[in-house]
Amino acid sequence: MKKTAVVVIHIGYWLLYFTLISLFVLVSLKLEGTLNIKNYVHLLLMSPLFCLCFIPSLMGFYFFYKYLFPKYFLKKKIGSMILSGLSAVTIISILTSLLVSVIFGKKTLFNDGLISFFSISFVIILITLFHGVVATIIRGFITSYSDITIKEELNRKNYDTELELIKSKINPHFLFNTINNIDTLIHKDPSRASAYLNKLSDIMRFTLYETNTSKIPLNAELEYIGKYVELQKIRSSNINYVKYEVSGEIDSLLIEPMLFIPFIENAFKYSENLKNSST
């Protein structure tokens, strides 16, 4: 996923959270009958509420997002992530409570002694944990989307590569010329044209489906070469233009696919002057 999209997701999430807190403050003041701009801004931005709602939320969110998710979740260490996450949100909650007590005075969180302190700390733990879980979900979504995009890109590149390989395996001039020759032969000798068309089909099938492995039987390669030579012959009026023979034991041997065809193609390429010669 593009960085711009990720940034938009983060900004959108925090704007939504800020809007919910703002609505909560608005409703609270409305119920108390003290709703005015001054009270609203003060309670929202300059009171302990702002620190308690946003400081632990930001710390918890990005601790899960940046550290716990890649360190534990991606490695499927869920138990370790849960323990680390609970420890982290507890520490964040206590530090936030102490910070608020220092900034706004001890009475802010210690009105009822330790009971009020730990009660508020527990609420902060829940808030921090909630944002940590949301951070994990968002990071998981972004990671999954990125993985899918990468896989699609790899599949596309693989498809393009396969097409390029196919193009490199079959000389386009040979293909077009053979089709034209078969087309001409259809009117003169349909049965012979059909035979050549079957050979061309076999060559295409071999190139597309039987050369995707690192090794193929030598006899399969030679059979392909034989059909290739037969198709080259229809382009020549010289019956002695090419002579193709195979000798020796070939059944048990394996070779790289399309190993010999470049040499065969070059042989035909540099013997064009003999194609229509009677010698």
C-alpha positions as protocol buffer text, in pm:
chain_id: "A"
residue {
  index: 1
  type: MET
  ca { x: 0 y: 0 z: 0 }
}
residue {
  index: 2
  type: LYS
  ca { x: 128 y: 348 z: -85 }
}
residue {
  index: 3
  type: LYS
  ca { x: 260 y: 565 z: 198 }
}
residue {
  index: 4
  type: THR
  ca { x: 6 y: 834 z: 116 }
}
residue {
  index: 5
  type: ALA
  ca { x: -281 y: 590 z: 170 }
}
residue {
  index: 6
  type: VAL
  ca { x: -129 y: 473 z: 501 }
}
residue {
  index: 7
  type: VAL
  ca { x: -96 y: 833 z: 621 }
}
residue {
  index: 8
  type: VAL
  ca { x: -457 y: 903 z: 526 }
}
residue {
  index: 9
  type: ILE
  ca { x: -572 y: 598 z: 724 }
}
residue {
  index: 10
  type: HIS
  ca { x: -383 y: 717 z: 1034 }
}
residue {
  index: 11
  type: ILE
  ca { x: -506 y: 1075 z: 1006 }
}
residue {
  index: 12
  type: GLY
  ca { x: -863 y: 956 z: 949 }
}
residue {
  index: 13
  type: TYR
  ca { x: -849 y: 728 z: 1254 }
}
residue {
  index: 14
  type: TRP
  ca { x: -728 y: 1001 z: 1490 }
}
residue {
  index: 15
  type: LEU
  ca { x: -973 y: 1255 z: 1350 }
}
residue {
  index: 16
  type: LEU
  ca { x: -1253 y: 1008 z: 1416 }
}
residue {
  index: 17
  type: TYR
  ca { x: -1128 y: 948 z: 1770 }
}
residue {
  index: 18
  type: PHE
  ca { x: -1097 y: 1321 z: 1835 }
}
residue {
  index: 19
  type: THR
  ca { x: -1450 y: 1372 z: 1704 }
}
residue {
  index: 20
  type: LEU
  ca { x: -1588 y: 1107 z: 1941 }
}
residue {
  index: 21
  type: ILE
  ca { x: -1412 y: 1264 z: 2241 }
}
residue {
  index: 22
  type: SER
  ca { x: -1541 y: 1605 z: 2132 }
}
residue {
  index: 23
  type: LEU
  ca { x: -1897 y: 1471 z: 2118 }
}
residue {
  index: 24
  type: PHE
  ca { x: -1854 y: 1313 z: 2460 }
}
residue {
  index: 25
  type: VAL
  ca { x: -1741 y: 1647 z: 2608 }
}
residue {
  index: 26
  type: LEU
  ca { x: -2025 y: 1826 z: 2431 }
}
residue {
  index: 27
  type: VAL
  ca { x: -2289 y: 1591 z: 2568 }
}
residue {
  index: 28
  type: SER
  ca { x: -2139 y: 1605 z: 2920 }
}
residue {
  index: 29
  type: LEU
  ca { x: -2148 y: 1985 z: 2931 }
}
residue {
  index: 30
  type: LYS
  ca { x: -2496 y: 1984 z: 2784 }
}
residue {
  index: 31
  type: LEU
  ca { x: -2621 y: 1754 z: 3059 }
}
residue {
  index: 32
  type: GLU
  ca { x: -2451 y: 1968 z: 3326 }
}
residue {
  index: 33
  type: GLY
  ca { x: -2601 y: 2285 z: 3180 }
}
residue {
  index: 34
  type: THR
  ca { x: -2261 y: 2453 z: 3153 }
}
residue {
  index: 35
  type: LEU
  ca { x: -2220 y: 2433 z: 2776 }
}
residue {
  index: 36
  type: ASN
  ca { x: -2037 y: 2728 z: 2627 }
}
residue {
  index: 37
  type: ILE
  ca { x: -1736 y: 2774 z: 2399 }
}
residue {
  index: 38
  type: LYS
  ca { x: -1496 y: 2856 z: 2681 }
}
residue {
  index: 39
  type: ASN
  ca { x: -1587 y: 2552 z: 2892 }
}
residue {
  index: 40
  type: TYR
  ca { x: -1594 y: 2330 z: 2587 }
}
residue {
  index: 41
  type: VAL
  ca { x: -1244 y: 2427 z: 2467 }
}
residue {
  index: 42
  type: HIS
  ca { x: -1102 y: 2416 z: 2819 }
}
residue {
  index: 43
  type: LEU
  ca { x: -1237 y: 2071 z: 2899 }
}
residue {
  index: 44
  type: LEU
  ca { x: -1143 y: 1932 z: 2559 }
}
residue {
  index: 45
  type: LEU
  ca { x: -790 y: 2073 z: 2520 }
}
residue {
  index: 46
  type: MET
  ca { x: -664 y: 2211 z: 2851 }
}
residue {
  index: 47
  type: SER
  ca { x: -783 y: 1965 z: 3110 }
}
residue {
  index: 48
  type: PRO
  ca { x: -662 y: 1627 z: 3243 }
}
residue {
  index: 49
  type: LEU
  ca { x: -917 y: 1469 z: 3008 }
}
residue {
  index: 50
  type: PHE
  ca { x: -707 y: 1555 z: 2703 }
}
residue {
  index: 51
  type: CYS
  ca { x: -393 y: 1397 z: 2850 }
}
residue {
  index: 52
  type: LEU
  ca { x: -575 y: 1090 z: 2976 }
}
residue {
  index: 53
  type: CYS
  ca { x: -749 y: 1030 z: 2643 }
}
residue {
  index: 54
  type: PHE
  ca { x: -474 y: 1106 z: 2395 }
}
residue {
  index: 55
  type: ILE
  ca { x: -131 y: 1046 z: 2550 }
}
residue {
  index: 56
  type: PRO
  ca { x: -183 y: 677 z: 2638 }
}
residue {
  index: 57
  type: SER
  ca { x: -386 y: 624 z: 2320 }
}
residue {
  index: 58
  type: LEU
  ca { x: -104 y: 747 z: 2098 }
}
residue {
  index: 59
  type: MET
  ca { x: 163 y: 559 z: 2292 }
}
residue {
  index: 60
  type: GLY
  ca { x: -34 y: 234 z: 2298 }
}
residue {
  index: 61
  type: PHE
  ca { x: -136 y: 255 z: 1934 }
}
residue {
  index: 62
  type: TYR
  ca { x: 212 y: 308 z: 1796 }
}
residue {
  index: 63
  type: PHE
  ca { x: 379 y: 69 z: 2039 }
}
residue {
  index: 64
  type: PHE
  ca { x: 156 y: -209 z: 1904 }
}
residue {
  index: 65
  type: TYR
  ca { x: 180 y: -81 z: 1547 }
}
residue {
  index: 66
  type: LYS
  ca { x: 556 y: -26 z: 1526 }
}
residue {
  index: 67
  type: TYR
  ca { x: 696 y: -280 z: 1771 }
}
residue {
  index: 68
  type: LEU
  ca { x: 465 y: -561 z: 1882 }
}
residue {
  index: 69
  type: PHE
  ca { x: 308 y: -637 z: 1545 }
}
residue {
  index: 70
  type: PRO
  ca { x: 633 y: -693 z: 1348 }
}
residue {
  index: 71
  type: LYS
  ca { x: 817 y: -850 z: 1643 }
}
residue {
  index: 72
  type: TYR
  ca { x: 550 y: -1097 z: 1758 }
}
residue {
  index: 73
  type: PHE
  ca { x: 233 y: -1099 z: 1546 }
}
residue {
  index: 74
  type: LEU
  ca { x: 405 y: -1155 z: 1210 }
}
residue {
  index: 75
  type: LYS
  ca { x: 606 y: -1436 z: 1367 }
}
residue {
  index: 76
  type: LYS
  ca { x: 284 y: -1586 z: 1512 }
}
residue {
  index: 77
  type: LYS
  ca { x: 405 y: -1542 z: 1871 }
}
residue {
  index: 78
  type: ILE
  ca { x: 60 y: -1447 z: 1995 }
}
residue {
  index: 79
  type: GLY
  ca { x: 121 y: -1543 z: 2359 }
}
residue {
  index: 80
  type: SER
  ca { x: 434 y: -1329 z: 2380 }
}
residue {
  index: 81
  type: MET
  ca { x: 250 y: -1043 z: 2212 }
}
residue {
  index: 82
  type: ILE
  ca { x: -36 y: -1058 z: 2464 }
}
residue {
  index: 83
  type: LEU
  ca { x: 203 y: -1061 z: 2762 }
}
residue {
  index: 84
  type: SER
  ca { x: 415 y: -779 z: 2620 }
}
residue {
  index: 85
  type: GLY
  ca { x: 105 y: -581 z: 2526 }
}
residue {
  index: 86
  type: LEU
  ca { x: -53 y: -608 z: 2873 }
}
residue {
  index: 87
  type: SER
  ca { x: 274 y: -514 z: 3037 }
}
residue {
  index: 88
  type: ALA
  ca { x: 317 y: -217 z: 2804 }
}
residue {
  index: 89
  type: VAL
  ca { x: -35 y: -76 z: 2850 }
}
residue {
  index: 90
  type: THR
  ca { x: -4 y: -111 z: 3229 }
}
residue {
  index: 91
  type: ILE
  ca { x: 324 y: 81 z: 3233 }
}
residue {
  index: 92
  type: ILE
  ca { x: 184 y: 344 z: 2994 }
}
residue {
  index: 93
  type: SER
  ca { x: -124 y: 385 z: 3213 }
}
residue {
  index: 94
  type: ILE
  ca { x: 74 y: 431 z: 3534 }
}
residue {
  index: 95
  type: LEU
  ca { x: 316 y: 677 z: 3371 }
}
residue {
  index: 96
  type: THR
  ca { x: 28 y: 877 z: 3224 }
}
residue {
  index: 97
  type: SER
  ca { x: -149 y: 890 z: 3561 }
}
residue {
  index: 98
  type: LEU
  ca { x: 169 y: 1011 z: 3732 }
}
residue {
  index: 99
  type: LEU
  ca { x: 226 y: 1270 z: 3456 }
}
residue {
  index: 100
  type: VAL
  ca { x: -126 y: 1408 z: 3493 }
}
residue {
  index: 101
  type: SER
  ca { x: -81 y: 1421 z: 3874 }
}
residue {
  index: 102
  type: VAL
  ca { x: 242 y: 1619 z: 3831 }
}
residue {
  index: 103
  type: ILE
  ca { x: 96 y: 1863 z: 3574 }
}
residue {
  index: 104
  type: PHE
  ca { x: -247 y: 1922 z: 3725 }
}
residue {
  index: 105
  type: GLY
  ca { x: -179 y: 1842 z: 4090 }
}
residue {
  index: 106
  type: LYS
  ca { x: -213 y: 1534 z: 4306 }
}
residue {
  index: 107
  type: LYS
  ca { x: -578 y: 1598 z: 4379 }
}
residue {
  index: 108
  type: THR
  ca { x: -662 y: 1539 z: 4015 }
}
residue {
  index: 109
  type: LEU
  ca { x: -631 y: 1163 z: 4048 }
}
residue {
  index: 110
  type: PHE
  ca { x: -588 y: 1119 z: 4423 }
}
residue {
  index: 111
  type: ASN
  ca { x: -918 y: 1256 z: 4553 }
}
residue {
  index: 112
  type: ASP
  ca { x: -995 y: 920 z: 4713 }
}
residue {
  index: 113
  type: GLY
  ca { x: -638 y: 813 z: 4762 }
}
residue {
  index: 114
  type: LEU
  ca { x: -499 y: 511 z: 4581 }
}
residue {
  index: 115
  type: ILE
  ca { x: -848 y: 380 z: 4504 }
}
residue {
  index: 116
  type: SER
  ca { x: -924 y: 668 z: 4267 }
}
residue {
  index: 117
  type: PHE
  ca { x: -572 y: 653 z: 4123 }
}
residue {
  index: 118
  type: PHE
  ca { x: -593 y: 284 z: 4036 }
}
residue {
  index: 119
  type: SER
  ca { x: -953 y: 317 z: 3916 }
}
residue {
  index: 120
  type: ILE
  ca { x: -855 y: 582 z: 3666 }
}
residue {
  index: 121
  type: SER
  ca { x: -540 y: 388 z: 3576 }
}
residue {
  index: 122
  type: PHE
  ca { x: -756 y: 83 z: 3502 }
}
residue {
  index: 123
  type: VAL
  ca { x: -976 y: 290 z: 3270 }
}
residue {
  index: 124
  type: ILE
  ca { x: -664 y: 419 z: 3095 }
}
residue {
  index: 125
  type: ILE
  ca { x: -540 y: 60 z: 3057 }
}
residue {
  index: 126
  type: LEU
  ca { x: -864 y: -31 z: 2879 }
}
residue {
  index: 127
  type: ILE
  ca { x: -839 y: 275 z: 2652 }
}
residue {
  index: 128
  type: THR
  ca { x: -474 y: 203 z: 2570 }
}
residue {
  index: 129
  type: LEU
  ca { x: -544 y: -165 z: 2510 }
}
residue {
  index: 130
  type: PHE
  ca { x: -833 y: -76 z: 2280 }
}
residue {
  index: 131
  type: HIS
  ca { x: -608 y: 143 z: 2066 }
}
residue {
  index: 132
  type: GLY
  ca { x: -341 y: -128 z: 2067 }
}
residue {
  index: 133
  type: VAL
  ca { x: -591 y: -382 z: 1932 }
}
residue {
  index: 134
  type: VAL
  ca { x: -709 y: -134 z: 1668 }
}
residue {
  index: 135
  type: ALA
  ca { x: -347 y: -66 z: 1572 }
}
residue {
  index: 136
  type: THR
  ca { x: -291 y: -440 z: 1527 }
}
residue {
  index: 137
  type: ILE
  ca { x: -600 y: -468 z: 1306 }
}
residue {
  index: 138
  type: ILE
  ca { x: -500 y: -168 z: 1095 }
}
residue {
  index: 139
  type: ARG
  ca { x: -140 y: -288 z: 1058 }
}
residue {
  index: 140
  type: GLY
  ca { x: -270 y: -635 z: 970 }
}
residue {
  index: 141
  type: PHE
  ca { x: -499 y: -491 z: 703 }
}
residue {
  index: 142
  type: ILE
  ca { x: -222 y: -277 z: 555 }
}
residue {
  index: 143
  type: THR
  ca { x: 22 y: -570 z: 559 }
}
residue {
  index: 144
  type: SER
  ca { x: -229 y: -808 z: 400 }
}
residue {
  index: 145
  type: TYR
  ca { x: -321 y: -555 z: 134 }
}
residue {
  index: 146
  type: SER
  ca { x: 47 y: -494 z: 59 }
}
residue {
  index: 147
  type: ASP
  ca { x: 114 y: -869 z: 40 }
}
residue {
  index: 148
  type: ILE
  ca { x: -178 y: -917 z: -200 }
}
residue {
  index: 149
  type: THR
  ca { x: -57 y: -625 z: -413 }
}
residue {
  index: 150
  type: ILE
  ca { x: 298 y: -764 z: -419 }
}
residue {
  index: 151
  type: LYS
  ca { x: 171 y: -1112 z: -514 }
}
residue {
  index: 152
  type: GLU
  ca { x: -43 y: -966 z: -792 }
}
residue {
  index: 153
  type: GLU
  ca { x: 255 y: -768 z: -918 }
}
residue {
  index: 154
  type: LEU
  ca { x: 475 y: -1078 z: -906 }
}
residue {
  index: 155
  type: ASN
  ca { x: 210 y: -1281 z: -1090 }
}
residue {
  index: 156
  type: ARG
  ca { x: 181 y: -1010 z: -1352 }
}
residue {
  index: 157
  type: LYS
  ca { x: 559 y: -995 z: -1395 }
}
residue {
  index: 158
  type: ASN
  ca { x: 573 y: -1373 z: -1408 }
}
residue {
  index: 159
  type: TYR
  ca { x: 305 y: -1375 z: -1676 }
}
residue {
  index: 160
  type: ASP
  ca { x: 491 y: -1107 z: -1873 }
}
residue {
  index: 161
  type: THR
  ca { x: 814 y: -1303 z: -1833 }
}
residue {
  index: 162
  type: GLU
  ca { x: 647 y: -1620 z: -1959 }
}
residue {
  index: 163
  type: LEU
  ca { x: 516 y: -1432 z: -2260 }
}
residue {
  index: 164
  type: GLU
  ca { x: 862 y: -1296 z: -2330 }
}
residue {
  index: 165
  type: LEU
  ca { x: 1008 y: -1644 z: -2299 }
}
residue {
  index: 166
  type: ILE
  ca { x: 749 y: -1777 z: -2540 }
}
residue {
  index: 167
  type: LYS
  ca { x: 830 y: -1497 z: -2782 }
}
residue {
  index: 168
  type: SER
  ca { x: 1199 y: -1573 z: -2751 }
}
residue {
  index: 169
  type: LYS
  ca { x: 1144 y: -1946 z: -2805 }
}
residue {
  index: 170
  type: ILE
  ca { x: 938 y: -1908 z: -3121 }
}
residue {
  index: 171
  type: ASN
  ca { x: 1085 y: -1696 z: -3394 }
}
residue {
  index: 172
  type: PRO
  ca { x: 797 y: -1471 z: -3506 }
}
residue {
  index: 173
  type: HIS
  ca { x: 921 y: -1467 z: -3867 }
}
residue {
  index: 174
  type: PHE
  ca { x: 924 y: -1845 z: -3874 }
}
residue {
  index: 175
  type: LEU
  ca { x: 573 y: -1856 z: -3729 }
}
residue {
  index: 176
  type: PHE
  ca { x: 424 y: -1605 z: -3972 }
}
residue {
  index: 177
  type: ASN
  ca { x: 599 y: -1753 z: -4274 }
}
residue {
  index: 178
  type: THR
  ca { x: 490 y: -2104 z: -4182 }
}
residue {
  index: 179
  type: ILE
  ca { x: 128 y: -1997 z: -4143 }
}
residue {
  index: 180
  type: ASN
  ca { x: 139 y: -1820 z: -4480 }
}
residue {
  index: 181
  type: ASN
  ca { x: 295 y: -2125 z: -4646 }
}
residue {
  index: 182
  type: ILE
  ca { x: 32 y: -2356 z: -4497 }
}
residue {
  index: 183
  type: ASP
  ca { x: -237 y: -2116 z: -4614 }
}
residue {
  index: 184
  type: THR
  ca { x: -101 y: -2133 z: -4968 }
}
residue {
  index: 185
  type: LEU
  ca { x: -67 y: -2511 z: -4948 }
}
residue {
  index: 186
  type: ILE
  ca { x: -431 y: -2553 z: -4843 }
}
residue {
  index: 187
  type: HIS
  ca { x: -547 y: -2476 z: -5199 }
}
residue {
  index: 188
  type: LYS
  ca { x: -290 y: -2706 z: -5361 }
}
residue {
  index: 189
  type: ASP
  ca { x: -274 y: -3003 z: -5125 }
}
residue {
  index: 190
  type: PRO
  ca { x: -522 y: -2987 z: -4833 }
}
residue {
  index: 191
  type: SER
  ca { x: -414 y: -3315 z: -4673 }
}
residue {
  index: 192
  type: ARG
  ca { x: -50 y: -3210 z: -4672 }
}
residue {
  index: 193
  type: ALA
  ca { x: -144 y: -2867 z: -4539 }
}
residue {
  index: 194
  type: SER
  ca { x: -338 y: -3036 z: -4258 }
}
residue {
  index: 195
  type: ALA
  ca { x: -35 y: -3246 z: -4167 }
}
residue {
  index: 196
  type: TYR
  ca { x: 187 y: -2941 z: -4153 }
}
residue {
  index: 197
  type: LEU
  ca { x: -72 y: -2757 z: -3946 }
}
residue {
  index: 198
  type: ASN
  ca { x: -70 y: -3043 z: -3696 }
}
residue {
  index: 199
  type: LYS
  ca { x: 309 y: -3020 z: -3677 }
}
residue {
  index: 200
  type: LEU
  ca { x: 287 y: -2648 z: -3610 }
}
residue {
  index: 201
  type: SER
  ca { x: 28 y: -2716 z: -3339 }
}
residue {
  index: 202
  type: ASP
  ca { x: 259 y: -2974 z: -3182 }
}
residue {
  index: 203
  type: ILE
  ca { x: 547 y: -2725 z: -3186 }
}
residue {
  index: 204
  type: MET
  ca { x: 331 y: -2461 z: -3015 }
}
residue {
  index: 205
  type: ARG
  ca { x: 212 y: -2711 z: -2755 }
}
residue {
  index: 206
  type: PHE
  ca { x: 568 y: -2826 z: -2685 }
}
residue {
  index: 207
  type: THR
  ca { x: 692 y: -2469 z: -2648 }
}
residue {
  index: 208
  type: LEU
  ca { x: 407 y: -2360 z: -2421 }
}
residue {
  index: 209
  type: TYR
  ca { x: 363 y: -2661 z: -2196 }
}
residue {
  index: 210
  type: GLU
  ca { x: 659 y: -2897 z: -2210 }
}
residue {
  index: 211
  type: THR
  ca { x: 950 y: -2657 z: -2161 }
}
residue {
  index: 212
  type: ASN
  ca { x: 858 y: -2525 z: -1815 }
}
residue {
  index: 213
  type: THR
  ca { x: 1086 y: -2772 z: -1637 }
}
residue {
  index: 214
  type: SER
  ca { x: 1463 y: -2762 z: -1592 }
}
residue {
  index: 215
  type: LYS
  ca { x: 1512 y: -3093 z: -1779 }
}
residue {
  index: 216
  type: ILE
  ca { x: 1321 y: -3274 z: -2054 }
}
residue {
  index: 217
  type: PRO
  ca { x: 1384 y: -3605 z: -2237 }
}
residue {
  index: 218
  type: LEU
  ca { x: 1624 y: -3572 z: -2528 }
}
residue {
  index: 219
  type: ASN
  ca { x: 1388 y: -3764 z: -2757 }
}
residue {
  index: 220
  type: ALA
  ca { x: 1116 y: -3501 z: -2694 }
}
residue {
  index: 221
  type: GLU
  ca { x: 1355 y: -3224 z: -2793 }
}
residue {
  index: 222
  type: LEU
  ca { x: 1461 y: -3410 z: -3106 }
}
residue {
  index: 223
  type: GLU
  ca { x: 1100 y: -3478 z: -3199 }
}
residue {
  index: 224
  type: TYR
  ca { x: 1035 y: -3104 z: -3172 }
}
residue {
  index: 225
  type: ILE
  ca { x: 1340 y: -3032 z: -3392 }
}
residue {
  index: 226
  type: GLY
  ca { x: 1219 y: -3284 z: -3649 }
}
residue {
  index: 227
  type: LYS
  ca { x: 882 y: -3109 z: -3680 }
}
residue {
  index: 228
  type: TYR
  ca { x: 1055 y: -2773 z: -3695 }
}
residue {
  index: 229
  type: VAL
  ca { x: 1274 y: -2897 z: -3983 }
}
residue {
  index: 230
  type: GLU
  ca { x: 969 y: -3035 z: -4167 }
}
residue {
  index: 231
  type: LEU
  ca { x: 800 y: -2697 z: -4145 }
}
residue {
  index: 232
  type: GLN
  ca { x: 1113 y: -2528 z: -4277 }
}
residue {
  index: 233
  type: LYS
  ca { x: 1114 y: -2762 z: -4575 }
}
residue {
  index: 234
  type: ILE
  ca { x: 781 y: -2635 z: -4706 }
}
residue {
  index: 235
  type: ARG
  ca { x: 944 y: -2295 z: -4755 }
}
residue {
  index: 236
  type: SER
  ca { x: 1195 y: -2445 z: -5002 }
}
residue {
  index: 237
  type: SER
  ca { x: 1167 y: -2583 z: -5353 }
}
residue {
  index: 238
  type: ASN
  ca { x: 1498 y: -2763 z: -5308 }
}
residue {
  index: 239
  type: ILE
  ca { x: 1430 y: -3118 z: -5189 }
}
residue {
  index: 240
  type: ASN
  ca { x: 1793 y: -3149 z: -5078 }
}
residue {
  index: 241
  type: TYR
  ca { x: 1780 y: -2822 z: -4885 }
}
residue {
  index: 242
  type: VAL
  ca { x: 1807 y: -3001 z: -4550 }
}
residue {
  index: 243
  type: LYS
  ca { x: 1882 y: -3352 z: -4432 }
}
residue {
  index: 244
  type: TYR
  ca { x: 1791 y: -3446 z: -4075 }
}
residue {
  index: 245
  type: GLU
  ca { x: 1897 y: -3774 z: -3914 }
}
residue {
  index: 246
  type: VAL
  ca { x: 1916 y: -3898 z: -3554 }
}
residue {
  index: 247
  type: SER
  ca { x: 2145 y: -4180 z: -3446 }
}
residue {
  index: 248
  type: GLY
  ca { x: 2249 y: -4330 z: -3116 }
}
residue {
  index: 249
  type: GLU
  ca { x: 2070 y: -4406 z: -2787 }
}
residue {
  index: 250
  type: ILE
  ca { x: 1854 y: -4114 z: -2676 }
}
residue {
  index: 251
  type: ASP
  ca { x: 1571 y: -4258 z: -2467 }
}
residue {
  index: 252
  type: SER
  ca { x: 1736 y: -4230 z: -2124 }
}
residue {
  index: 253
  type: LEU
  ca { x: 1899 y: -3889 z: -2164 }
}
residue {
  index: 254
  type: LEU
  ca { x: 1777 y: -3555 z: -2026 }
}
residue {
  index: 255
  type: ILE
  ca { x: 1875 y: -3207 z: -2143 }
}
residue {
  index: 256
  type: GLU
  ca { x: 1781 y: -2844 z: -2089 }
}
residue {
  index: 257
  type: PRO
  ca { x: 1468 y: -2757 z: -2289 }
}
residue {
  index: 258
  type: MET
  ca { x: 1518 y: -2571 z: -2617 }
}
residue {
  index: 259
  type: LEU
  ca { x: 1895 y: -2627 z: -2593 }
}
residue {
  index: 260
  type: PHE
  ca { x: 1959 y: -2701 z: -2960 }
}
residue {
  index: 261
  type: ILE
  ca { x: 1695 y: -2490 z: -3132 }
}
residue {
  index: 262
  type: PRO
  ca { x: 1905 y: -2168 z: -3145 }
}
residue {
  index: 263
  type: PHE
  ca { x: 2171 y: -2358 z: -3343 }
}
residue {
  index: 264
  type: ILE
  ca { x: 1905 y: -2502 z: -3575 }
}
residue {
  index: 265
  type: GLU
  ca { x: 1754 y: -2156 z: -3630 }
}
residue {
  index: 266
  type: ASN
  ca { x: 2094 y: -2009 z: -3712 }
}
residue {
  index: 267
  type: ALA
  ca { x: 2162 y: -2291 z: -3956 }
}
residue {
  index: 268
  type: PHE
  ca { x: 1845 y: -2205 z: -4149 }
}
residue {
  index: 269
  type: LYS
  ca { x: 1908 y: -1832 z: -4117 }
}
residue {
  index: 270
  type: TYR
  ca { x: 2252 y: -1849 z: -4277 }
}
residue {
  index: 271
  type: SER
  ca { x: 2155 y: -2095 z: -4549 }
}
residue {
  index: 272
  type: GLU
  ca { x: 1882 y: -1890 z: -4711 }
}
residue {
  index: 273
  type: ASN
  ca { x: 2081 y: -1886 z: -5039 }
}
residue {
  index: 274
  type: LEU
  ca { x: 2051 y: -2265 z: -5062 }
}
residue {
  index: 275
  type: LYS
  ca { x: 1677 y: -2275 z: -5009 }
}
residue {
  index: 276
  type: ASN
  ca { x: 1579 y: -2256 z: -5373 }
}
residue {
  index: 277
  type: SER
  ca { x: 1905 y: -2389 z: -5518 }
}
residue {
  index: 278
  type: SER
  ca { x: 1910 y: -2718 z: -5697 }
}
residue {
  index: 279
  type: THR
  ca { x: 2247 y: -2811 z: -5547 }
}
